[in-house]
Short mmCIF file of C-alpha atoms in Angstrom, two decimals:
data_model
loop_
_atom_site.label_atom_id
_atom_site.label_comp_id
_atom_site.label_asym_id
_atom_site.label_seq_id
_atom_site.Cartn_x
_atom_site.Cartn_y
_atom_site.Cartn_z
CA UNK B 1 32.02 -122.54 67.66
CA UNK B 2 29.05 -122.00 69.77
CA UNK B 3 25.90 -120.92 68.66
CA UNK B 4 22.40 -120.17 69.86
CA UNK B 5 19.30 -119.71 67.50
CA UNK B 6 16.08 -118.67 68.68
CA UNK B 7 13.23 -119.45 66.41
CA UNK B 8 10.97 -116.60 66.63
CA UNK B 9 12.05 -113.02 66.61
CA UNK B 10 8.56 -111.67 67.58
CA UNK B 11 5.29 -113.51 69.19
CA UNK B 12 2.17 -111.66 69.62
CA UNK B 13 -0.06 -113.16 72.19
CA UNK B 14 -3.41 -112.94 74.33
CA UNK B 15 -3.36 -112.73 78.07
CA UNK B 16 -4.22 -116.49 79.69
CA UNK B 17 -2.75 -117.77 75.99
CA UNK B 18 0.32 -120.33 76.77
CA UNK B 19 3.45 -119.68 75.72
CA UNK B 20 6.31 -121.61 73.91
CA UNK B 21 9.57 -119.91 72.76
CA UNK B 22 12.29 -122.69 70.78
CA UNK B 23 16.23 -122.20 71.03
CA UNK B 24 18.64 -124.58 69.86
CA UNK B 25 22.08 -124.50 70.73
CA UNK B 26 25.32 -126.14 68.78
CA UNK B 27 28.23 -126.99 70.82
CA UNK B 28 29.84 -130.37 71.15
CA UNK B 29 30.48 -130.34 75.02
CA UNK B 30 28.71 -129.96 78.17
CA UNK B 31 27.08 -126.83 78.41
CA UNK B 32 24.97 -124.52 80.72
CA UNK B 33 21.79 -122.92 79.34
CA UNK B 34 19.73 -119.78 80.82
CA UNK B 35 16.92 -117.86 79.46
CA UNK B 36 17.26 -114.26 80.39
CA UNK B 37 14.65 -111.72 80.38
CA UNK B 38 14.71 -108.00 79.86
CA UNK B 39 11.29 -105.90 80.11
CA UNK B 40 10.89 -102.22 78.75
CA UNK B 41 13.43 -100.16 80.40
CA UNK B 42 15.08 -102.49 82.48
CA UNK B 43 18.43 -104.51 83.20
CA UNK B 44 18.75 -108.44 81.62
CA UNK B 45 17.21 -110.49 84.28
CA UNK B 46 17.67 -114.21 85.00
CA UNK B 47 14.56 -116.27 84.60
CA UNK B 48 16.04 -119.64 85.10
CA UNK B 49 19.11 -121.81 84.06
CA UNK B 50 19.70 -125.58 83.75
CA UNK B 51 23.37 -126.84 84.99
CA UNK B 52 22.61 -130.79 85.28
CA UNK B 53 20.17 -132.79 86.97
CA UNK B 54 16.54 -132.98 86.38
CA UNK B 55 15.95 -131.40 82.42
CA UNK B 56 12.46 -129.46 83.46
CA UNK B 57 13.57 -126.72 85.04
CA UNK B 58 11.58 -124.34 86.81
CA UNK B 59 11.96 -120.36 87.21
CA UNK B 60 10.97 -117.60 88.49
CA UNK B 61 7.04 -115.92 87.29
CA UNK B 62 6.22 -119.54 86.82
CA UNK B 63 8.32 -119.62 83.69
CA UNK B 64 9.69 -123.43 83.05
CA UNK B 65 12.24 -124.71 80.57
CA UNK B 66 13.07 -128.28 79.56
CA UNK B 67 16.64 -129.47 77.93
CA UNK B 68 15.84 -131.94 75.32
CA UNK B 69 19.66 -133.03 74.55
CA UNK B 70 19.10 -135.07 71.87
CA UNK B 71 17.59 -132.51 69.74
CA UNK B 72 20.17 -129.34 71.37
CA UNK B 73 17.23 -127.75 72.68
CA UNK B 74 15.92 -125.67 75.81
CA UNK B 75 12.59 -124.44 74.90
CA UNK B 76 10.72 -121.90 77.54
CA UNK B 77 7.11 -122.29 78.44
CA UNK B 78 4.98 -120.64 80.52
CA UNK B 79 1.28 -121.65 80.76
CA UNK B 80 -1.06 -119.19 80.99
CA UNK B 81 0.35 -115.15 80.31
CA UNK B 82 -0.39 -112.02 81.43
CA UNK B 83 0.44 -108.15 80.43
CA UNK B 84 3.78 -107.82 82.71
CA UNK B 85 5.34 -110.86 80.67
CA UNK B 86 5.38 -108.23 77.81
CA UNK B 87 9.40 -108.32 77.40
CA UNK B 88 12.51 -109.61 75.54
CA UNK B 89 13.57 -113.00 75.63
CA UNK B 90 16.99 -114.33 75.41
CA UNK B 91 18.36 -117.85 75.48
CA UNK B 92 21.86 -118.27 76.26
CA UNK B 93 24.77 -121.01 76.72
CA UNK B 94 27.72 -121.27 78.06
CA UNK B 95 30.32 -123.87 78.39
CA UNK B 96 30.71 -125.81 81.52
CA UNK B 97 33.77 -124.65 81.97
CA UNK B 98 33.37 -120.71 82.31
CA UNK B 99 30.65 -118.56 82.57
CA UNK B 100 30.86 -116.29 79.41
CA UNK B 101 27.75 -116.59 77.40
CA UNK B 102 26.43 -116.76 74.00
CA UNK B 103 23.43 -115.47 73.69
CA UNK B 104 20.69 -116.16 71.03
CA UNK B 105 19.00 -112.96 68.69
CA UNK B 106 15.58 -112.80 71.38
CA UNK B 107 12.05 -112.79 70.45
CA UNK B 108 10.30 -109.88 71.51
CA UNK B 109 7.26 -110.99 73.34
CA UNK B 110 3.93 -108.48 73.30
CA UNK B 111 0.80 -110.26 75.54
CA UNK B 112 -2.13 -108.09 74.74
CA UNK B 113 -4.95 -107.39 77.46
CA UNK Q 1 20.96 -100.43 95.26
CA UNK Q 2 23.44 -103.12 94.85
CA UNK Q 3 23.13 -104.15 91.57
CA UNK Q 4 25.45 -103.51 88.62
CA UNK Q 5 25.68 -99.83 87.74
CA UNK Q 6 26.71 -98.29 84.90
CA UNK Q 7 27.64 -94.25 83.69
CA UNK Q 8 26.62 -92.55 81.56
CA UNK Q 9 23.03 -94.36 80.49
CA UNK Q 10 23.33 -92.41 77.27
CA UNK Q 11 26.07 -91.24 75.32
CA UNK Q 12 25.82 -89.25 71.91
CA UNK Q 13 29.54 -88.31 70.63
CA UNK Q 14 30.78 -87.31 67.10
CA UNK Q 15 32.79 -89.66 65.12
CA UNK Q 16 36.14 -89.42 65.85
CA UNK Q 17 35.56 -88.57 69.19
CA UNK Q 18 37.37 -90.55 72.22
CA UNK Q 19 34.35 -92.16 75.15
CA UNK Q 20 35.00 -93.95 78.21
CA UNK Q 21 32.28 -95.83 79.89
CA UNK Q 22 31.82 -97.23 83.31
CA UNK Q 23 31.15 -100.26 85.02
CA UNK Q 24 30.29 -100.81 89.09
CA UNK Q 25 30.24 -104.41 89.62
CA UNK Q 26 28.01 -106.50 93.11
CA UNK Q 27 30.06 -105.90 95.21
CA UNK Q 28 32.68 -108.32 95.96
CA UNK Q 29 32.43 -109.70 92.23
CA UNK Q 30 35.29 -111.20 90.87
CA UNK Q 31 34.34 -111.54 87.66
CA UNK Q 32 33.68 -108.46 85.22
CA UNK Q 33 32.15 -109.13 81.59
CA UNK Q 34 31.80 -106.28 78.89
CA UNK Q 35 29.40 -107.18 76.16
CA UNK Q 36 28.09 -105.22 73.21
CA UNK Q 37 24.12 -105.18 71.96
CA UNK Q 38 23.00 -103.77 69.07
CA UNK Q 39 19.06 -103.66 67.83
CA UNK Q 40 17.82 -106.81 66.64
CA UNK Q 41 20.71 -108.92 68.47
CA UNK Q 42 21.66 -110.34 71.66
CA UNK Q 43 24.79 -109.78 73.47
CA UNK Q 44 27.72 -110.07 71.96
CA UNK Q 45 30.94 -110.89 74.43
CA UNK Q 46 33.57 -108.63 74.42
CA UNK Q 47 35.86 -109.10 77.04
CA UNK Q 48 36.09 -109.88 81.20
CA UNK Q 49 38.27 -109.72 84.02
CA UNK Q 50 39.14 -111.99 86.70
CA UNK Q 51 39.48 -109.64 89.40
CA UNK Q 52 42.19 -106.67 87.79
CA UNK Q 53 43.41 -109.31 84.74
CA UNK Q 54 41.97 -109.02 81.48
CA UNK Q 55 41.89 -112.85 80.83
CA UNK Q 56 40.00 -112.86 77.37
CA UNK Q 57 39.32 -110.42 74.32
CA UNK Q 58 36.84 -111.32 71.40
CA UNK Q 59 37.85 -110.48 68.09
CA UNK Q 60 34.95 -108.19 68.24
CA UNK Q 61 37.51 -106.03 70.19
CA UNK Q 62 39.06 -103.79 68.00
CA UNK Q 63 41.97 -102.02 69.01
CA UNK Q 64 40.24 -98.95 69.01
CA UNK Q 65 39.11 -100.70 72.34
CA UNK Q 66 40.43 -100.67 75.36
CA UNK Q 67 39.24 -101.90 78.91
CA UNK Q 68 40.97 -102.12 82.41
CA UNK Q 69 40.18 -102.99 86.30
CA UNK Q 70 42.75 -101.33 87.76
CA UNK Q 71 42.11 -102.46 91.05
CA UNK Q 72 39.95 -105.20 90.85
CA UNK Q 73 36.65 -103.28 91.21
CA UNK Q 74 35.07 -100.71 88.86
CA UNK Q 75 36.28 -101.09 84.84
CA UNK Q 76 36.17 -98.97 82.38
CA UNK Q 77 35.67 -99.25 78.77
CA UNK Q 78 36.80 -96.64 76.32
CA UNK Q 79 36.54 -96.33 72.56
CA UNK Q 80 38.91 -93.77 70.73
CA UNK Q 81 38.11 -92.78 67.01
CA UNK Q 82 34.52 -93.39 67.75
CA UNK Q 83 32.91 -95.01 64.01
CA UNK Q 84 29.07 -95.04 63.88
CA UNK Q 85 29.05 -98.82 63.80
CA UNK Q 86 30.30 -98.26 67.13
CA UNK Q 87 26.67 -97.65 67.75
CA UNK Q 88 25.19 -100.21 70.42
CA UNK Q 89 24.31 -100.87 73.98
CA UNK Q 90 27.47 -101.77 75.85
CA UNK Q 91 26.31 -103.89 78.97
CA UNK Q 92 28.47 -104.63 81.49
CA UNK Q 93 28.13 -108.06 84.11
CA UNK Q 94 29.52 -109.08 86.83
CA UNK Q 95 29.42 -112.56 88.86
CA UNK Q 96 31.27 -114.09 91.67
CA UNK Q 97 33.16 -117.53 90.65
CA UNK Q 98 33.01 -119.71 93.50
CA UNK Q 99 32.56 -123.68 94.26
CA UNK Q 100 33.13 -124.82 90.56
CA UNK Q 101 32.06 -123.32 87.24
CA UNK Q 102 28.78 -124.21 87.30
CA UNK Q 103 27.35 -121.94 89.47
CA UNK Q 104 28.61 -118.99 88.07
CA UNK Q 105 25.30 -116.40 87.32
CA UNK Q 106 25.86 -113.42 85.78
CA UNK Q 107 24.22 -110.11 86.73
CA UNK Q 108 23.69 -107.49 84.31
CA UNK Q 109 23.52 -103.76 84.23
CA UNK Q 110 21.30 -101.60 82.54
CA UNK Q 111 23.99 -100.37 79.79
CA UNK Q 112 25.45 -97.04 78.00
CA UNK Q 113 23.34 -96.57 75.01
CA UNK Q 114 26.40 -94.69 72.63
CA UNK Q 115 25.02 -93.17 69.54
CA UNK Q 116 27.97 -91.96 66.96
CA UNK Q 117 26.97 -89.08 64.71
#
């Protein structure tokens, strides 16, 4: 069965610190990976997905995930933070065949001023 | 706005009580995903449509569950003999299959936040 573990279930951070959140996936087959995003009060948000092709992938707020196969991973960075990244993180899979998800626990992200 | 939209954004019911829950997908969405969050968790998958067909159930699903799209568009979700582990977010998503698998993306709605007494 698939499953999606994110390391950290809360990171406290300054604003300009960078940023690294782990998730490691198990699952045998080809698979599609996402980080989601969901800040206070609001709907789950895409931030960026990998499908194939280059493993550094690039999203949106200058957000930027790389797929490490060989170690099942897809860790999110994002350089320098600020206040409005203040949110929930999710990492997700799915398998290539389908798009129903499985989405890691989150890690809860606070960037103080 | 044309995102997802879901009613009510907060439910409080006794237990024992029957609640239905609704789901307005992007238009033109074909596919329709229910999933269940409770604090501390992510998503859990519960259950989606292809158009009006109810292709997959988790086991999460009790059958205290029940969801439909009669026609393809809107879905409901209703719980009868509401238990306060019922207690969650219930998020709803929709996406439009096209060209292959792979470029599925899934759009989510805010939620019902049900609280069971």
């Amino acid at each position: 069965a698939q499953s999606v573990s994110q390391h950290n279930h809360h990171v406290i951070l300054s604003e300009a610190a960078s940023l690294e959140l782990g998730c490691n996936y198990s699952y045998g087959g080809t698979v599609n990976l996402f980080w989601y995003v969901q800040y206070p009060g609001q709907h789950l948000q895409l931030l960026l997905k990998y499908f194939s092709g280059d493993p550094l992938v690039k999203g949106i707020k200058g957000f930027e995930a790389e797929f490490i196969k060989s170690k099942f991973s897809f860790n999110l960075r994002k350089p320098s933070v600020q206040w409005s990244d203040t949110a929930e993180y999710f990492c997700a899979v799915n398998d290539h065949s389908w798009g129903k998800l499985q989405f890691g626990a989150g890690t809860q992200v606070v960037v103080t001023p | 706005d044309t995102g997802v939209s879901q009613n009510p954004r907060h439910k409080i019911t006794k237990r024992g009580q029957n609640v239905t829950f609704r789901c307005d997908p992007i238009s033109e969405h074909n596919r329709l995903y229910w999933y269940r969050q409770t604090l501390g968790q992510g998503p859990e998958f519960l259950t989606y449509f292809q158009n009006e067909a109810q292709l997959e159930k988790s086991r999460l699903l009790s059958d205290r569950f029940s969801a439909e799209r009669p026609k393809g568009s809107f879905s409901t979700l209703e719980i009868q003999r509401t238990e306060q582990g019922d207690s969650a977010m219930y998020l709803c998503a929709s996406s439009l299959a096209s060209g292959g698998p792979t470029n599925e993306k899934l759009f989510f709605g805010s939620g019902t936040q049900l609280s069971v007494l």
